[in-house]
Coordinates of C-alpha atoms in Angstrom, one line a residue:
Chain A
D1 CA -3.7 -8.7 -20.1
Q2 CA -6.0 -5.6 -18.8
Q3 CA -6.7 -7.0 -15.2
V4 CA -9.3 -3.4 -15.2
K5 CA -10.9 -2.5 -17.8
Q6 CA -13.7 0.6 -18.6
N7 CA -15.7 -0.2 -21.5
S8 CA -16.8 2.8 -22.8
P9 CA -14.5 6.0 -23.7
S10 CA -16.5 8.3 -23.7
L11 CA -20.2 8.6 -21.9
S12 CA -22.1 12.2 -22.9
V13 CA -24.7 12.7 -20.3
Q14 CA -27.8 16.1 -19.8
E15 CA -26.7 18.6 -16.1
G16 CA -29.7 17.3 -14.0
R17 CA -29.4 13.9 -15.5
I18 CA -28.0 10.2 -14.4
S19 CA -24.7 9.6 -15.3
I20 CA -23.5 6.0 -15.4
L21 CA -20.0 4.9 -15.5
N22 CA -19.0 0.9 -15.5
C23 CA -15.9 -0.8 -15.2
D24 CA -14.8 -4.9 -14.9
Y25 CA -11.6 -6.3 -13.2
T26 CA -10.6 -10.0 -13.5
N27 CA -9.0 -10.5 -10.7
S28 CA -10.8 -12.5 -8.0
M29 CA -7.6 -10.8 -5.7
F30 CA -8.4 -6.9 -5.2
D31 CA -10.4 -6.2 -2.1
Y32 CA -10.6 -2.3 -3.2
F33 CA -11.8 -0.5 -6.0
L34 CA -11.9 3.3 -6.7
W35 CA -12.9 5.9 -8.6
Y36 CA -11.0 8.4 -10.1
K37 CA -10.9 11.9 -11.6
K38 CA -9.2 13.5 -13.9
Y39 CA -9.3 17.4 -15.2
P40 CA -7.2 17.8 -18.5
A41 CA -3.9 19.2 -17.7
E42 CA -4.5 17.7 -13.8
G43 CA -3.4 15.0 -11.8
P44 CA -6.0 12.6 -10.6
T45 CA -7.8 13.8 -7.7
F46 CA -9.2 10.7 -5.8
L47 CA -14.4 10.5 -5.9
I48 CA -14.6 7.7 -3.8
S49 CA -13.8 4.3 -2.9
I50 CA -15.7 0.6 -2.3
S51 CA -14.0 -2.2 0.2
S52 CA -14.4 -5.5 -1.5
I53 CA -16.9 -7.1 1.3
K54 CA -19.6 -3.8 0.6
D55 CA -21.8 -3.6 -2.2
K56 CA -22.8 0.2 -2.3
N57 CA -20.4 2.8 -0.9
E58 CA -22.2 6.3 -1.5
D59 CA -20.4 10.3 -1.0
G60 CA -23.3 13.3 -1.5
R61 CA -24.0 12.4 -5.2
F62 CA -21.1 10.4 -5.9
T63 CA -22.0 6.2 -5.7
V64 CA -20.7 3.4 -7.3
F65 CA -21.9 -0.5 -6.6
L66 CA -20.4 -3.2 -6.5
N67 CA -21.2 -6.8 -8.2
K68 CA -18.4 -9.4 -6.9
S69 CA -20.2 -12.6 -8.8
A70 CA -20.4 -10.3 -11.9
K71 CA -16.5 -8.6 -11.0
H72 CA -18.1 -5.4 -12.0
L73 CA -18.2 -2.4 -10.0
S74 CA -20.1 1.0 -11.6
L75 CA -19.9 4.7 -10.2
H76 CA -23.3 6.6 -10.4
I77 CA -23.4 10.7 -10.4
V78 CA -26.7 11.9 -9.2
P79 CA -26.9 14.7 -10.6
S80 CA -25.0 15.3 -13.1
Q81 CA -22.9 19.2 -13.6
P82 CA -21.2 20.8 -15.9
G83 CA -18.0 20.3 -14.1
D84 CA -18.4 16.7 -13.4
S85 CA -17.1 16.7 -17.6
A86 CA -13.3 15.0 -16.8
V87 CA -12.1 11.2 -17.4
Y88 CA -13.3 9.1 -14.9
F89 CA -11.1 5.9 -13.6
C90 CA -11.5 3.0 -11.8
A91 CA -8.8 1.2 -9.9
A92 CA -8.2 -1.3 -8.1
S93 CA -5.8 -2.6 -5.8
F94 CA -4.8 -5.9 -3.2
K95 CA -2.7 -6.1 0.6
A96 CA -0.8 -8.8 -0.9
A97 CA 0.7 -6.8 -3.7
G98 CA 0.9 -4.1 -1.5
N99 CA -1.5 -1.8 -2.7
K100 CA -0.6 -1.0 -5.8
L101 CA -3.1 0.1 -7.6
T102 CA -4.1 -0.6 -11.0
F103 CA -6.5 1.1 -13.1
G104 CA -9.1 1.3 -16.5
G105 CA -8.6 3.0 -20.0
G106 CA -10.5 5.4 -18.6
T107 CA -14.4 6.8 -19.9
R108 CA -14.6 10.7 -20.3
V109 CA -17.9 12.1 -19.5
L110 CA -18.9 15.0 -21.1
V111 CA -22.5 16.8 -18.8
K112 CA -23.8 19.1 -21.5
P113 CA -25.6 21.5 -19.8
Chain B
D1 CA -2.2 21.7 1.3
V2 CA -0.2 18.5 1.5
K3 CA 1.6 17.8 -2.3
V4 CA 3.3 16.6 -5.2
T5 CA 5.2 18.2 -7.1
Q6 CA 6.5 17.5 -10.5
S7 CA 9.3 19.9 -12.1
S8 CA 8.4 19.6 -15.3
R9 CA 5.4 20.3 -16.9
Y10 CA 6.1 20.5 -20.1
L11 CA 9.1 18.7 -21.7
V12 CA 10.1 18.4 -25.5
K13 CA 13.7 15.9 -25.5
R14 CA 15.3 14.4 -28.7
T15 CA 16.2 11.1 -29.8
G16 CA 18.8 9.4 -27.7
E17 CA 19.0 11.8 -24.8
K18 CA 19.2 10.9 -20.8
V19 CA 15.8 12.0 -19.1
F20 CA 15.3 13.1 -15.8
L21 CA 11.9 13.4 -14.8
E22 CA 11.8 14.4 -10.5
C23 CA 8.9 14.2 -8.0
V24 CA 9.4 15.8 -4.4
Q25 CA 6.1 15.2 -2.2
D26 CA 5.9 16.7 1.6
M27 CA 3.4 14.3 3.3
D28 CA 6.3 12.4 4.4
H29 CA 5.0 9.9 2.5
E30 CA 6.9 5.6 2.7
N31 CA 5.5 4.7 -1.1
M32 CA 6.3 7.0 -4.7
F33 CA 5.1 5.9 -7.5
W34 CA 5.3 6.3 -11.5
Y35 CA 3.1 6.0 -14.1
R36 CA 2.4 7.1 -17.3
Q37 CA -1.3 7.6 -19.0
D38 CA -1.2 7.1 -23.0
P39 CA -5.2 7.6 -24.4
G40 CA -6.8 3.9 -23.6
L41 CA -5.0 3.2 -21.7
G42 CA -5.3 4.7 -19.0
L43 CA -2.5 4.5 -16.4
R44 CA 0.4 2.4 -16.3
L45 CA 2.7 1.3 -13.7
I46 CA 6.8 2.4 -14.6
Y47 CA 8.2 1.9 -11.5
F48 CA 7.8 2.2 -7.1
S49 CA 9.2 2.2 -4.4
Y50 CA 8.5 0.9 -1.2
D51 CA 11.2 2.7 1.0
V52 CA 14.7 4.8 0.2
K53 CA 16.8 2.8 -1.6
M54 CA 13.7 0.5 -2.7
K55 CA 12.6 0.2 -6.1
E56 CA 10.6 -2.7 -8.5
K57 CA 9.3 -3.0 -11.2
G58 CA 6.0 -2.1 -12.1
D59 CA 4.8 -3.5 -15.1
I60 CA 6.4 -1.5 -17.6
P61 CA 10.0 -0.5 -17.0
E62 CA 11.6 -1.3 -20.1
G63 CA 13.3 2.2 -21.6
Y64 CA 13.2 3.2 -17.4
S65 CA 15.2 3.5 -14.9
V66 CA 15.3 5.2 -11.2
S67 CA 16.1 6.3 -8.3
R68 CA 15.2 7.4 -5.0
E69 CA 17.8 8.9 -2.5
K70 CA 15.8 10.5 -0.3
K71 CA 12.6 9.5 1.1
E72 CA 10.4 12.7 -0.2
R73 CA 12.0 12.6 -3.8
F74 CA 11.4 9.4 -6.3
S75 CA 13.4 10.2 -9.7
L76 CA 11.9 8.9 -13.4
I77 CA 15.6 9.2 -15.8
L78 CA 14.6 7.4 -19.6
E79 CA 17.9 6.8 -20.3
S80 CA 17.4 7.0 -24.2
A81 CA 14.7 8.1 -25.0
S82 CA 12.7 7.4 -27.9
T83 CA 9.6 8.3 -29.5
N84 CA 7.5 6.0 -28.2
Q85 CA 8.2 7.2 -24.9
T86 CA 6.2 9.9 -25.7
S87 CA 3.0 10.9 -23.4
M88 CA 1.8 12.1 -19.7
Y89 CA 3.8 10.9 -16.8
L90 CA 2.0 11.0 -13.6
C91 CA 4.2 10.5 -10.2
A92 CA 2.0 9.7 -6.9
S93 CA 2.2 8.4 -2.9
S94 CA 0.8 6.8 -0.4
R95 CA 1.1 5.2 2.8
P96 CA 1.3 2.0 3.1
G97 CA -1.6 -0.4 3.5
T98 CA -4.0 3.2 2.0
G99 CA -5.6 0.7 0.0
S100 CA -9.3 2.6 0.2
Y101 CA -7.7 5.8 0.1
G102 CA -5.5 5.7 -2.4
Y103 CA -3.0 8.2 -3.4
T104 CA -1.6 11.6 -4.4
F105 CA -1.0 12.2 -7.9
G106 CA 1.2 15.2 -8.7
S107 CA 0.3 17.2 -12.3
G108 CA 2.3 15.0 -14.3
T109 CA 4.8 16.0 -17.0
R110 CA 4.0 16.6 -20.7
L111 CA 6.9 14.6 -22.6
T112 CA 7.6 15.0 -26.5
V113 CA 9.8 12.5 -27.9
V114 CA 11.3 14.4 -31.1

């Protein structure tokens, strides 16, 4: 039973436009949510995170929104650049479980020049 | 530059072989993890360790074991490799209490079992 789900396996967007990646979760105990970016033949790298006590966190072109009542978070990339083409993983953790990360299935983003 | 290093990028092994995947980190992290990545399934936790000599099962430990004799090294062992263990294996490390920043990952080992 997947506790973290990314229902869109892929996304294609034009350079300069907004990319919106979605993630749903089922475990209300999660207290941190993170996004990782992964290029082929490389390990995932941390992108941005948000605490469950916040509803928005922004870092440059990347903004994460959290809707706790809907158990939903999203990552916005504005403007999208060709170098953003990668697989993006949503992940969640909670302190009582030792901050182990539970990952979603990933969304492959293709930014077209 | 801090690193998590996995000893092999690509491995091809035969069914039934015993396989060792090695991971070393130079960040003095207490926590180390092994995940496997499969298309559509994301990253699934196999085993993790919060300290030397300690190990705990993750979500999919069957067919695997681990060893952590030194703080910097965490080994994943496939006791008898099977074709359904063909996958990308990712090692990660973290400090305790780093819920907001998560892990540092290695580059991965792509294992093919034939």
